[in-house]
Coordinates of C-alpha atoms and ligand atoms in Angstrom, one line a residue:
X1 CA 21.6 13.3 42.2
X2 CA 21.4 13.3 38.7
X3 CA 22.8 16.6 36.6
X4 CA 20.4 18.2 34.3
X5 CA 21.4 20.7 31.7
X6 CA 19.4 23.0 29.7
X7 CA 19.5 26.1 28.3
X8 CA 19.6 29.4 30.1
X9 CA 17.7 32.0 28.6
X10 CA 16.5 31.2 24.8
X11 CA 13.7 28.2 22.5
X12 CA 14.3 25.5 24.7
X13 CA 14.6 27.5 28.2
X14 CA 10.9 27.8 28.5
X15 CA 9.9 24.7 28.0
X16 CA 12.2 22.7 29.7
X17 CA 11.3 24.4 32.9
X18 CA 7.6 23.2 32.2
X19 CA 8.8 19.9 31.8
X20 CA 10.6 19.8 34.4
X21 CA 8.0 21.2 36.8
X22 CA 5.0 19.1 34.9
X23 CA 6.9 15.8 36.4
X24 CA 6.8 17.2 39.7
X25 CA 9.4 18.7 40.5
X26 CA 10.1 21.5 42.1
X27 CA 13.2 23.9 42.9
X28 CA 13.4 27.6 43.5
X29 CA 13.4 29.9 40.0
X30 CA 16.4 32.2 40.1
X31 CA 17.5 34.2 36.3
X32 CA 21.2 34.7 37.5
X33 CA 21.6 31.3 39.1
X34 CA 23.4 29.1 37.8
X35 CA 22.9 25.6 39.7
X36 CA 20.2 25.0 41.4
X37 CA 19.0 21.7 43.4
X38 CA 15.9 20.4 42.9
X39 CA 14.0 19.8 46.5
X40 CA 11.8 16.9 46.1
X41 CA 13.7 14.9 43.6
X42 CA 18.0 14.1 43.2
X43 CA 18.5 16.1 40.4
X44 CA 20.9 19.2 39.7
X45 CA 19.6 22.1 36.9
X46 CA 22.8 23.5 35.7
X47 CA 21.6 26.3 33.3
X48 CA 24.1 26.6 29.8
X49 CA 24.4 27.6 26.7
X50 CA 22.3 25.4 24.1
X51 CA 25.2 24.8 22.4
X52 CA 28.0 24.2 25.6
X53 CA 24.8 21.1 26.5
X54 CA 25.9 18.4 24.1
X55 CA 30.0 18.7 24.7
X56 CA 29.4 19.1 29.4
X57 CA 27.5 15.3 28.4
X58 CA 29.8 14.4 26.2
X59 CA 32.2 15.2 29.3
X60 CA 30.3 13.9 32.4
X61 CA 29.8 17.1 33.4
X62 CA 26.6 17.0 33.2
X63 CA 24.5 13.2 33.2
X64 CA 21.5 14.7 31.3
X65 CA 20.7 17.0 28.8
X66 CA 18.0 18.9 26.7
X67 CA 19.0 20.8 23.1
X68 CA 17.9 20.9 19.8
X69 CA 18.7 17.8 17.2
X70 CA 20.2 20.2 15.0
X71 CA 22.6 21.6 18.3
X72 CA 23.0 17.6 18.4
X73 CA 24.1 16.5 14.8
X74 CA 25.7 19.5 14.2
X75 CA 27.7 18.5 17.1
X76 CA 28.8 14.8 15.9
X77 CA 27.2 13.4 19.3
X78 CA 23.4 12.0 18.1
X79 CA 24.6 9.0 19.9
X80 CA 23.8 11.2 22.7
X81 CA 19.8 10.8 22.4
X82 CA 18.0 8.5 24.6
X83 CA 13.7 10.3 23.7
X84 CA 12.8 13.0 21.4
X85 CA 10.6 15.3 23.7
X86 CA 7.7 17.0 20.7
X87 CA 9.1 20.4 21.8
X88 CA 11.2 23.4 20.3
X89 CA 10.5 21.9 16.9
X90 CA 11.7 24.1 13.7
X91 CA 14.0 22.7 10.5
X92 CA 16.9 23.6 8.9
X93 CA 16.5 25.0 5.8
X94 CA 18.6 26.2 2.5
X95 CA 17.6 29.6 1.2
X96 CA 18.0 31.6 -1.9
X97 CA 17.9 36.0 -3.0
X98 CA 14.1 35.5 -4.0
X99 CA 14.9 36.8 -7.6
X100 CA 16.9 33.8 -8.1
X101 CA 16.2 30.9 -10.5
X102 CA 16.1 28.0 -8.7
X103 CA 15.9 23.9 -10.2
X104 CA 17.5 21.8 -7.5
X105 CA 20.4 21.1 -5.2
X106 CA 22.4 21.3 -7.9
X107 CA 22.1 24.1 -8.8
X108 CA 24.3 24.8 -5.4
X109 CA 27.5 23.4 -7.0
X110 CA 30.4 25.7 -6.2
X111 CA 28.7 28.4 -4.7
X112 CA 28.9 30.2 -1.5
X113 CA 26.0 29.0 1.3
X114 CA 26.7 30.7 5.0
X115 CA 25.8 28.5 7.9
X116 CA 26.1 28.3 11.2
X117 CA 25.4 24.3 10.7
X118 CA 29.3 23.2 8.7
X119 CA 28.2 19.9 9.6
X120 CA 24.9 18.9 8.9
X121 CA 24.8 20.7 6.0
X122 CA 28.1 19.5 4.7
X123 CA 26.5 15.8 4.9
X124 CA 23.4 16.5 3.1
X125 CA 25.2 18.5 -0.2
X126 CA 27.9 15.2 -0.3
X127 CA 24.3 12.8 -0.1
X128 CA 22.9 14.8 -2.8
X129 CA 27.2 14.8 -4.8
X130 CA 27.5 19.0 -5.1
X131 CA 30.7 20.6 -3.6
X132 CA 30.0 24.2 -2.1
X133 CA 31.7 26.5 -0.4
X134 CA 30.5 26.1 3.3
X135 CA 31.0 29.5 4.7
X136 CA 31.0 29.2 8.9
X137 CA 29.4 32.3 10.7
X138 CA 27.2 31.9 13.6
X139 CA 24.7 34.4 13.4
X140 CA 22.8 36.3 11.2
X141 CA 23.2 35.0 8.8
X142 CA 20.1 36.0 6.4
X143 CA 22.4 39.6 5.9
X144 CA 24.9 37.0 4.7
X145 CA 23.6 37.1 0.5
X146 CA 22.8 40.8 1.2
X147 CA 26.6 41.9 1.9
X148 CA 27.8 39.7 -1.1
X149 CA 28.8 37.0 1.2
X150 CA 27.3 34.2 0.0
X151 CA 24.9 33.0 -2.9
X152 CA 22.5 30.8 -0.4
X153 CA 22.2 30.4 3.4
X154 CA 21.2 27.4 5.5
X155 CA 19.4 28.0 8.7
X156 CA 16.2 27.6 11.2
X157 CA 12.9 28.6 10.0
X158 CA 10.4 29.3 12.1
X159 CA 8.0 31.0 11.0
X160 CA 10.0 32.4 7.3
X161 CA 9.1 36.1 8.4
X162 CA 13.1 36.4 9.0
X163 CA 13.7 35.0 5.2
X164 CA 11.1 37.4 3.2
X165 CA 12.4 40.6 5.5
X166 CA 16.3 39.4 4.2
X167 CA 14.7 39.3 0.3
X168 CA 15.4 35.0 0.8
X169 CA 13.1 32.4 -0.3
X170 CA 13.6 28.9 1.5
X171 CA 14.0 26.1 -1.3
X172 CA 14.9 23.0 0.9
X173 CA 14.8 21.7 4.1
X174 CA 17.7 20.0 4.9
X175 CA 16.4 18.4 8.2
X176 CA 13.4 18.7 11.1
X177 CA 14.2 19.4 14.3
X178 CA 12.9 19.1 18.2
X179 CA 13.7 19.0 21.5
X180 CA 15.7 15.6 22.8
X181 CA 16.7 14.3 26.1
X182 CA 20.4 13.0 25.6
X183 CA 22.2 11.1 28.2
X184 CA 26.1 10.9 29.1
X185 CA 28.1 7.5 28.3
X186 CA 27.6 4.7 31.4
X187 CA 26.0 6.7 34.0
X188 CA 26.8 4.5 37.2
X189 CA 23.7 2.4 38.1
X190 CA 22.1 4.4 41.0
X191 CA 22.3 7.2 38.0
X192 CA 20.2 4.9 35.8
X193 CA 17.8 4.3 37.7
X194 CA 17.0 7.8 38.8
X195 CA 16.8 8.2 34.7
X196 CA 14.8 5.3 34.2
X197 CA 12.7 7.1 37.2
X198 CA 12.7 10.5 35.0
X199 CA 11.8 9.0 31.7
X200 CA 8.7 7.1 33.2
X201 CA 7.8 10.6 34.7
X202 CA 8.3 12.5 31.4
X203 CA 6.7 9.7 29.8
X204 CA 3.4 10.8 31.7
X205 CA 3.9 14.3 31.4
X206 CA 3.3 14.1 27.3
X207 CA 1.1 11.4 27.4
X208 CA -1.6 13.1 29.4
X209 CA -0.1 16.0 27.3
X210 CA -1.8 14.9 23.5
X211 CA -4.8 13.3 25.5
X212 CA -8.2 14.7 26.9
X213 CA -10.7 13.4 29.3
X214 CA -13.7 13.3 27.7
X215 CA -17.5 13.1 29.2
X216 CA -20.9 13.3 27.5
X217 CA -24.4 11.5 27.3
X218 CA -25.8 10.1 25.0
X219 CA -28.6 8.1 24.2
X220 CA -28.2 4.7 25.3
X221 CA -29.3 2.8 22.2
X222 CA -26.7 5.3 20.4
X223 CA -24.3 3.2 23.0
X224 CA -22.3 0.6 20.6
X225 CA -21.9 3.1 18.0
X226 CA -20.2 5.9 21.2
X227 CA -18.3 3.2 22.0
X228 CA -17.3 2.1 18.3
X229 CA -15.3 6.0 18.5
X230 CA -14.7 6.0 22.5
X231 CA -12.5 3.0 22.4
X232 CA -10.5 4.5 25.4
X233 CA -7.9 3.6 27.5
X234 CA -9.7 -0.1 28.5
X235 CA -12.9 0.5 27.7
X236 CA -15.4 3.1 28.2
X237 CA -17.3 4.4 31.7
X238 CA -20.6 4.4 31.1
X239 CA -22.8 4.9 33.9
X240 CA -26.8 5.5 33.6
X241 CA -28.6 9.2 33.6
X242 CA -31.9 9.8 36.6
X243 CA -32.7 9.9 33.1
X244 CA -34.6 7.5 31.2
X245 CA -33.1 5.7 28.1
X246 CA -30.1 8.0 28.6
X247 CA -26.5 7.3 29.5
X248 CA -23.3 9.1 30.5
X249 CA -19.7 8.6 29.0
X250 CA -16.6 8.8 29.4
X251 CA -13.7 8.2 28.4
X252 CA -10.0 9.3 27.1
X253 CA -8.8 10.5 23.8
X254 CA -6.2 11.7 21.4
X255 CA -6.0 15.4 21.3
X256 CA -5.2 15.0 17.9
X257 CA -8.3 13.7 16.5
X258 CA -11.1 15.3 18.9
X259 CA -12.3 18.3 16.9
X260 CA -13.3 15.5 14.4
X261 CA -14.4 13.2 16.7
X262 CA -17.3 15.1 18.8
X263 CA -18.3 15.7 15.1
X264 CA -19.5 12.2 15.2
X265 CA -20.6 12.1 18.3
X266 CA -22.4 14.5 17.9
X267 CA -24.4 13.6 14.7
X268 CA -25.5 10.0 16.8
X269 CA -26.8 12.1 19.8
X270 CA -24.0 13.2 21.7
X271 CA -25.6 16.0 23.8
X272 CA -23.1 17.7 27.0
X273 CA -19.8 17.0 25.5
X274 CA -17.7 18.3 28.0
X275 CA -13.6 17.7 27.3
X276 CA -11.0 18.2 30.4
X277 CA -7.5 18.5 30.4
X278 CA -5.2 15.4 31.7
X279 CA -2.2 16.3 34.3
X280 CA -0.7 12.9 34.4
X281 CA -1.3 9.6 32.9
X282 CA 0.3 6.2 34.2
X283 CA 0.1 2.6 33.1
Ligands
ATP301 P1 22.6 30.3 23.0 O1 22.5 31.7 23.7 O2 22.0 29.6 24.4 O3 23.1 30.0 22.6 P2 20.6 30.2 20.6 O4 20.5 31.9 20.1 O5 22.1 29.2 19.7 O6 20.7 30.3 22.3 P3 17.6 29.6 20.2 O7 17.5 30.5 19.2 O8 17.3 29.8 21.5 O9 19.6 29.5 20.3 O10 17.3 28.4 20.1 C1 17.4 26.9 20.6 C2 16.6 25.8 20.2 O11 15.5 26.1 19.7 C3 17.9 25.8 18.4 O12 18.7 25.0 18.6 C4 16.4 24.9 18.0 O13 16.7 23.5 18.2 C5 15.5 26.0 18.6 N1 14.6 26.9 18.2 C6 14.8 27.4 17.4 N2 14.5 28.5 16.9 C7 12.7 27.8 17.0 C8 11.6 28.1 16.1 N3 11.4 29.5 15.4 N4 11.2 27.3 17.3 C9 11.2 26.4 17.5 N5 12.2 26.4 17.9 C10 13.5 26.9 17.7
ZN302 ZN1 23.4 28.4 20.9

């Protein structure tokens, strides 16, 4: 049985649960339980505050965890990371009051900076040869300048609207984060085997999320051009249409490239382009 710790309620929770479910793992959902056992995979899920997850995994109370790299690195536990998961992307930035002059990080020399990330910020400043006074506070960091606690802050920024609302402007991004899977050091071979199965499933889900299945009709004369655009996993599937001189082509494409590609396909005469989501992608 593997024990996986995820955030109980917050910005990591929904995507962590969705990933587990898309791996085909079922469990009863309940909003008040702190622990739930999967019904079709030897997995127990613990629901915790995200800040506690690295410590629980380090101590082996949980075998695995899903947590933001910001929290992991701040806890000095970067060595536990085994795989980036591609969600809950955010950045840690320095911000100063909008009217204050700011040229470079050197301007923060000797200043007071409020943050919940003293280790990450301390390393960053040291790397730039800047010494500042760090005030560690656990929340509402962005009000620190307006109440006279600090001349700058370092915090998670997503849209920037919180900064704007507090009269601040972002001046440096010091760290980029996403959710990662972490594992306790020295798992037993039984647990390691289950972890390998779980990672195999997670990778299949992530590949599928990045890909689309595309079906289109094209003039047979344009087939070489279509094939050049659609390499597929091995090669596209090509079948003749009842209409002479036309073929149906099926392939897998990368989501990122998708709109550009459909434009190119239309330009060489493709028609009836259908795009389907893929649930899992293995091998
Ligand atoms: P907890 O109560 O578990 O301690 P929290 O308030 O510390 O929760 P959340 O705000 O839920 O944390 O954020 C959890 C994690 O989600 C952050 O540590 C970060 O990795 C990521 N995150 C934060 N803000 C965003 C955002 N705007 N978009 C995406 N991910 C974010
Ligand atoms: Zn937290």
